[in-house]
Amino acid sequence: MHNYQANVDALKNKVILVTGAGDGIGRVAAIEYAKHGATVILLGKTVSKLEQVYDEIVERGGPQPAIVPLDMKGATKQNYRDLAATIESQFGRLDGLLNNAGILGSLGPLEHFCVSTFENIMKVNVTAQAVLTKSMFPILRKSENASIVFTSSGVGREGREFWGAYAISKFAVEGMMQTWSKEVSKTNIRINCINPGATRTSMRATAYPGEDKDKLATPEQLMPTYLYLMSDDSKDINGQSIDAQVK
């Protein structure tokens, strides 16, 4: 799938919700999904960034996207219910959900973690994604083939010193994906994880400020995996944690 070549209409008529769509991997994924025919719902906390993605999609001739300004740190379950109701009203169903939004917090010894920072990381990276996904299930069931993709990390598979709450949150995401994927294994919904690996994003720059970013993969280089898991070509793939970069 790392060399997957998506047909230009691979996502035609699909409706895909992308969280964290204003920047980094989420931004590029949203643009690529639209490029391949999807109507993309752009969810993020910074309106100006979402508007820039919106404009780029429209300028490229993609289907008109929708913008949902929402800070997942402060969002309530009613916010997610309302979002699901709006999507159903406007589009009738949801075909894909890319859970891409996440926060890093601060790195350091786990012994000295800040409780409020820990809680915020777990809220955005785990709880909000669980509640959002749960809220989308009724409209995902209306799709012929629905795909949910969570964003994992190498530090969510093997513990690494000083990654603290972020690593713990990604272990939780892996567990959530595995559990949920088994529960939907005989339905129209499939659920997988993508580990982007070391990628040229602002989050990576925060974690590794002295790193040479030119040696890192760009979000664009990861897109074959993101496109594959949203296309019907992956309809039999479920419960997998997939590396977006070949090691």
CSV table of C-alpha atoms in Angstrom, one decimal:
chain,number,residue,atom,x,y,z
A,1,MET,CA,0.0,0.0,0.0
A,2,HIS,CA,3.0,2.3,0.4
A,3,ASN,CA,3.1,2.5,-3.4
A,4,TYR,CA,-0.6,2.6,-3.8
A,5,GLN,CA,-1.7,4.5,-6.9
A,6,ALA,CA,-5.3,5.8,-6.3
A,7,ASN,CA,-7.5,6.3,-9.3
A,8,VAL,CA,-8.5,9.9,-9.8
A,9,ASP,CA,-12.1,9.0,-8.8
A,10,ALA,CA,-11.2,6.5,-6.1
A,11,LEU,CA,-13.1,8.5,-3.5
A,12,LYS,CA,-15.8,9.8,-5.8
A,13,ASN,CA,-19.1,10.6,-3.9
A,14,LYS,CA,-17.6,9.7,-0.6
A,15,VAL,CA,-18.1,12.0,2.4
A,16,ILE,CA,-15.1,12.0,4.7
A,17,LEU,CA,-14.6,13.8,8.1
A,18,VAL,CA,-11.0,14.8,8.8
A,19,THR,CA,-10.1,16.1,12.3
A,20,GLY,CA,-7.1,18.4,12.7
A,21,ALA,CA,-7.7,19.4,9.0
A,22,GLY,CA,-6.1,22.8,9.3
A,23,ASP,CA,-2.4,21.8,9.4
A,24,GLY,CA,0.1,19.1,8.8
A,25,ILE,CA,-1.0,15.6,7.8
A,26,GLY,CA,-4.7,16.4,8.3
A,27,ARG,CA,-4.5,19.3,5.9
A,28,VAL,CA,-2.7,17.3,3.2
A,29,ALA,CA,-5.0,14.3,3.6
A,30,ALA,CA,-8.1,16.5,3.3
A,31,ILE,CA,-6.8,18.0,0.1
A,32,GLU,CA,-5.8,14.6,-1.3
A,33,TYR,CA,-9.2,13.1,-0.5
A,34,ALA,CA,-10.9,16.0,-2.3
A,35,LYS,CA,-8.6,15.6,-5.2
A,36,HIS,CA,-9.8,12.0,-5.6
A,37,GLY,CA,-13.5,13.0,-5.5
A,38,ALA,CA,-14.5,13.1,-1.8
A,39,THR,CA,-16.6,15.7,-0.2
A,40,VAL,CA,-14.4,16.6,2.8
A,41,ILE,CA,-15.7,17.9,6.2
A,42,LEU,CA,-12.8,20.0,7.7
A,43,LEU,CA,-12.8,19.9,11.5
A,44,GLY,CA,-10.2,22.0,13.4
A,45,LYS,CA,-9.9,24.7,16.1
A,46,THR,CA,-8.5,27.5,13.9
A,47,VAL,CA,-10.9,28.9,11.4
A,48,SER,CA,-8.4,30.8,9.3
A,49,LYS,CA,-6.4,27.6,8.7
A,50,LEU,CA,-9.6,25.7,7.8
A,51,GLU,CA,-10.5,28.4,5.4
A,52,GLN,CA,-7.2,28.2,3.7
A,53,VAL,CA,-7.7,24.4,3.1
A,54,TYR,CA,-11.2,25.1,1.9
A,55,ASP,CA,-10.0,27.6,-0.6
A,56,GLU,CA,-7.2,25.3,-1.9
A,57,ILE,CA,-9.7,22.5,-2.4
A,58,VAL,CA,-12.1,24.7,-4.3
A,59,GLU,CA,-9.3,26.3,-6.4
A,60,ARG,CA,-8.2,22.8,-7.4
A,61,GLY,CA,-11.8,22.0,-8.6
A,62,GLY,CA,-12.6,19.6,-5.8
A,63,PRO,CA,-16.1,19.1,-4.4
A,64,GLN,CA,-17.1,22.0,-2.1
A,65,PRO,CA,-16.0,21.0,1.4
A,66,ALA,CA,-17.6,21.9,4.7
A,67,ILE,CA,-15.9,23.6,7.7
A,68,VAL,CA,-16.5,22.7,11.3
A,69,PRO,CA,-14.6,24.9,13.8
A,70,LEU,CA,-14.3,22.9,17.0
A,71,ASP,CA,-11.7,22.7,19.8
A,72,MET,CA,-11.7,19.0,20.9
A,73,LYS,CA,-10.3,19.9,24.3
A,74,GLY,CA,-13.5,21.8,25.2
A,75,ALA,CA,-16.0,19.9,23.1
A,76,THR,CA,-19.0,18.2,24.7
A,77,LYS,CA,-20.8,15.0,23.7
A,78,GLN,CA,-23.7,17.2,22.6
A,79,ASN,CA,-21.3,19.0,20.2
A,80,TYR,CA,-20.5,15.7,18.6
A,81,ARG,CA,-24.2,14.6,18.5
A,82,ASP,CA,-25.1,17.9,16.8
A,83,LEU,CA,-22.3,17.4,14.3
A,84,ALA,CA,-23.5,13.9,13.4
A,85,ALA,CA,-27.1,15.3,13.0
A,86,THR,CA,-25.8,18.1,10.7
A,87,ILE,CA,-23.8,15.6,8.6
A,88,GLU,CA,-26.8,13.3,8.2
A,89,SER,CA,-29.0,16.3,7.3
A,90,GLN,CA,-26.7,17.6,4.7
A,91,PHE,CA,-25.1,14.5,3.3
A,92,GLY,CA,-27.2,11.6,4.4
A,93,ARG,CA,-24.3,9.4,5.6
A,94,LEU,CA,-20.6,9.4,6.4
A,95,ASP,CA,-18.2,7.2,4.5
A,96,GLY,CA,-14.9,7.9,6.2
A,97,LEU,CA,-13.5,9.4,9.5
A,98,LEU,CA,-9.8,10.3,9.8
A,99,ASN,CA,-9.1,10.9,13.5
A,100,ASN,CA,-6.0,12.9,13.0
A,101,ALA,CA,-6.2,15.7,15.7
A,102,GLY,CA,-3.9,15.4,18.6
A,103,ILE,CA,-1.7,17.3,21.0
A,104,LEU,CA,1.8,16.6,22.2
A,105,GLY,CA,1.9,18.3,25.6
A,106,SER,CA,5.3,18.5,27.3
A,107,LEU,CA,8.0,15.9,27.2
A,108,GLY,CA,9.9,14.9,30.3
A,109,PRO,CA,10.1,12.2,33.1
A,110,LEU,CA,6.8,10.6,33.8
A,111,GLU,CA,7.4,11.0,37.5
A,112,HIS,CA,7.1,14.8,37.1
A,113,PHE,CA,4.1,15.0,34.8
A,114,CYS,CA,1.7,18.0,35.1
A,115,VAL,CA,-1.7,16.7,36.0
A,116,SER,CA,-3.6,19.3,34.0
A,117,THR,CA,-1.4,18.7,30.9
A,118,PHE,CA,-1.9,15.0,31.3
A,119,GLU,CA,-5.7,15.4,31.4
A,120,ASN,CA,-5.7,17.6,28.4
A,121,ILE,CA,-3.7,15.2,26.3
A,122,MET,CA,-6.0,12.3,27.3
A,123,LYS,CA,-9.0,14.4,26.5
A,124,VAL,CA,-7.9,15.4,23.0
A,125,ASN,CA,-6.0,12.2,22.0
A,126,VAL,CA,-8.3,9.6,23.5
A,127,THR,CA,-11.6,10.7,25.0
A,128,ALA,CA,-12.6,13.2,22.3
A,129,GLN,CA,-11.8,10.7,19.6
A,130,ALA,CA,-13.8,8.0,21.3
A,131,VAL,CA,-16.8,10.2,21.7
A,132,LEU,CA,-16.6,11.6,18.2
A,133,THR,CA,-16.3,8.2,16.7
A,134,LYS,CA,-19.2,6.8,18.8
A,135,SER,CA,-21.4,9.7,17.7
A,136,MET,CA,-20.6,9.0,14.0
A,137,PHE,CA,-21.5,5.3,14.1
A,138,PRO,CA,-25.2,5.8,13.2
A,139,ILE,CA,-24.3,7.7,10.0
A,140,LEU,CA,-21.3,5.5,9.2
A,141,ARG,CA,-23.7,2.5,9.2
A,142,LYS,CA,-25.5,4.2,6.3
A,143,SER,CA,-22.4,3.9,4.1
A,144,GLU,CA,-21.9,0.9,1.8
A,145,ASN,CA,-18.2,0.7,2.9
A,146,ALA,CA,-17.2,2.9,5.8
A,147,SER,CA,-13.6,3.4,7.0
A,148,ILE,CA,-12.4,4.8,10.3
A,149,VAL,CA,-8.7,5.6,10.7
A,150,PHE,CA,-7.0,6.5,14.0
A,151,THR,CA,-3.6,8.1,14.2
A,152,SER,CA,-1.1,6.1,16.2
A,153,SER,CA,2.7,6.5,16.9
A,154,GLY,CA,5.8,4.5,17.3
A,155,VAL,CA,5.8,5.5,21.0
A,156,GLY,CA,2.3,4.0,21.3
A,157,ARG,CA,3.6,0.5,20.5
A,158,GLU,CA,6.8,0.5,22.6
A,159,GLY,CA,7.3,2.7,25.7
A,160,ARG,CA,10.0,5.4,25.3
A,161,GLU,CA,11.4,7.5,28.1
A,162,PHE,CA,10.3,11.1,28.4
A,163,TRP,CA,7.3,10.7,26.1
A,164,GLY,CA,4.9,10.5,29.1
A,165,ALA,CA,1.2,11.2,28.5
A,166,TYR,CA,1.5,11.4,24.8
A,167,ALA,CA,2.9,7.9,24.6
A,168,ILE,CA,0.2,6.6,27.0
A,169,SER,CA,-2.5,8.2,24.9
A,170,LYS,CA,-1.2,6.5,21.8
A,171,PHE,CA,-1.2,3.1,23.5
A,172,ALA,CA,-4.8,3.8,24.4
A,173,VAL,CA,-5.6,4.6,20.7
A,174,GLU,CA,-4.1,1.4,19.6
A,175,GLY,CA,-6.2,-0.5,22.2
A,176,MET,CA,-9.3,1.4,21.2
A,177,MET,CA,-8.8,0.5,17.5
A,178,GLN,CA,-8.2,-3.2,18.3
A,179,THR,CA,-11.2,-3.5,20.5
A,180,TRP,CA,-13.6,-1.6,18.2
A,181,SER,CA,-12.3,-3.3,15.1
A,182,LYS,CA,-13.3,-6.7,16.5
A,183,GLU,CA,-16.7,-5.4,17.4
A,184,VAL,CA,-17.4,-4.2,13.8
A,185,SER,CA,-15.7,-7.1,12.1
A,186,LYS,CA,-19.0,-8.4,10.6
A,187,THR,CA,-20.4,-5.0,9.6
A,188,ASN,CA,-19.9,-2.4,6.8
A,189,ILE,CA,-17.4,-0.5,9.0
A,190,ARG,CA,-13.7,-1.2,9.2
A,191,ILE,CA,-11.2,0.4,11.7
A,192,ASN,CA,-7.5,0.7,11.4
A,193,CYS,CA,-4.5,2.8,12.7
A,194,ILE,CA,-1.8,4.6,10.8
A,195,ASN,CA,1.5,5.3,12.4
A,196,PRO,CA,2.8,8.3,10.3
A,197,GLY,CA,6.4,7.9,11.5
A,198,ALA,CA,8.9,10.8,11.6
A,199,THR,CA,7.2,13.4,9.4
A,200,ARG,CA,7.8,17.1,8.7
A,201,THR,CA,5.1,18.6,10.9
A,202,SER,CA,4.9,21.3,13.6
A,203,MET,CA,4.4,18.7,16.2
A,204,ARG,CA,7.5,16.9,15.2
A,205,ALA,CA,9.5,20.2,15.3
A,206,THR,CA,8.3,20.8,18.8
A,207,ALA,CA,9.4,17.3,19.9
A,208,TYR,CA,12.8,17.5,18.1
A,209,PRO,CA,13.7,21.2,17.8
A,210,GLY,CA,17.3,20.5,16.7
A,211,GLU,CA,16.4,17.9,14.0
A,212,ASP,CA,17.1,18.5,10.3
A,213,LYS,CA,13.6,18.7,8.9
A,214,ASP,CA,14.8,18.2,5.4
A,215,LYS,CA,15.7,14.6,6.2
A,216,LEU,CA,12.1,13.9,7.2
A,217,ALA,CA,9.3,12.6,5.1
A,218,THR,CA,6.7,15.2,4.1
A,219,PRO,CA,3.0,14.6,4.7
A,220,GLU,CA,2.5,14.3,0.9
A,221,GLN,CA,4.8,11.3,0.8
A,222,LEU,CA,2.6,9.4,3.3
A,223,MET,CA,-0.6,9.8,1.3
A,224,PRO,CA,-0.6,6.5,-0.5
A,225,THR,CA,-1.4,4.8,2.8
A,226,TYR,CA,-4.0,7.4,3.8
A,227,LEU,CA,-5.7,7.1,0.4
A,228,TYR,CA,-5.7,3.3,0.4
A,229,LEU,CA,-7.4,3.0,3.8
A,230,MET,CA,-10.2,5.4,2.7
A,231,SER,CA,-10.8,3.7,-0.6
A,232,ASP,CA,-12.9,0.7,-1.2
A,233,ASP,CA,-9.7,-1.2,-2.2
A,234,SER,CA,-9.1,-1.6,1.5
A,235,LYS,CA,-12.6,-2.8,2.4
A,236,ASP,CA,-11.2,-6.2,3.7
A,237,ILE,CA,-8.5,-4.5,5.9
A,238,ASN,CA,-9.7,-4.3,9.5
A,239,GLY,CA,-7.9,-4.1,12.9
A,240,GLN,CA,-4.5,-3.3,11.5
A,241,SER,CA,-1.9,-0.9,12.7
A,242,ILE,CA,0.0,0.2,9.6
A,243,ASP,CA,3.2,2.2,9.2
A,244,ALA,CA,2.9,4.9,6.6
A,245,GLN,CA,6.7,4.7,6.0
A,246,VAL,CA,8.7,1.7,4.9
A,247,LYS,CA,11.5,1.1,7.3
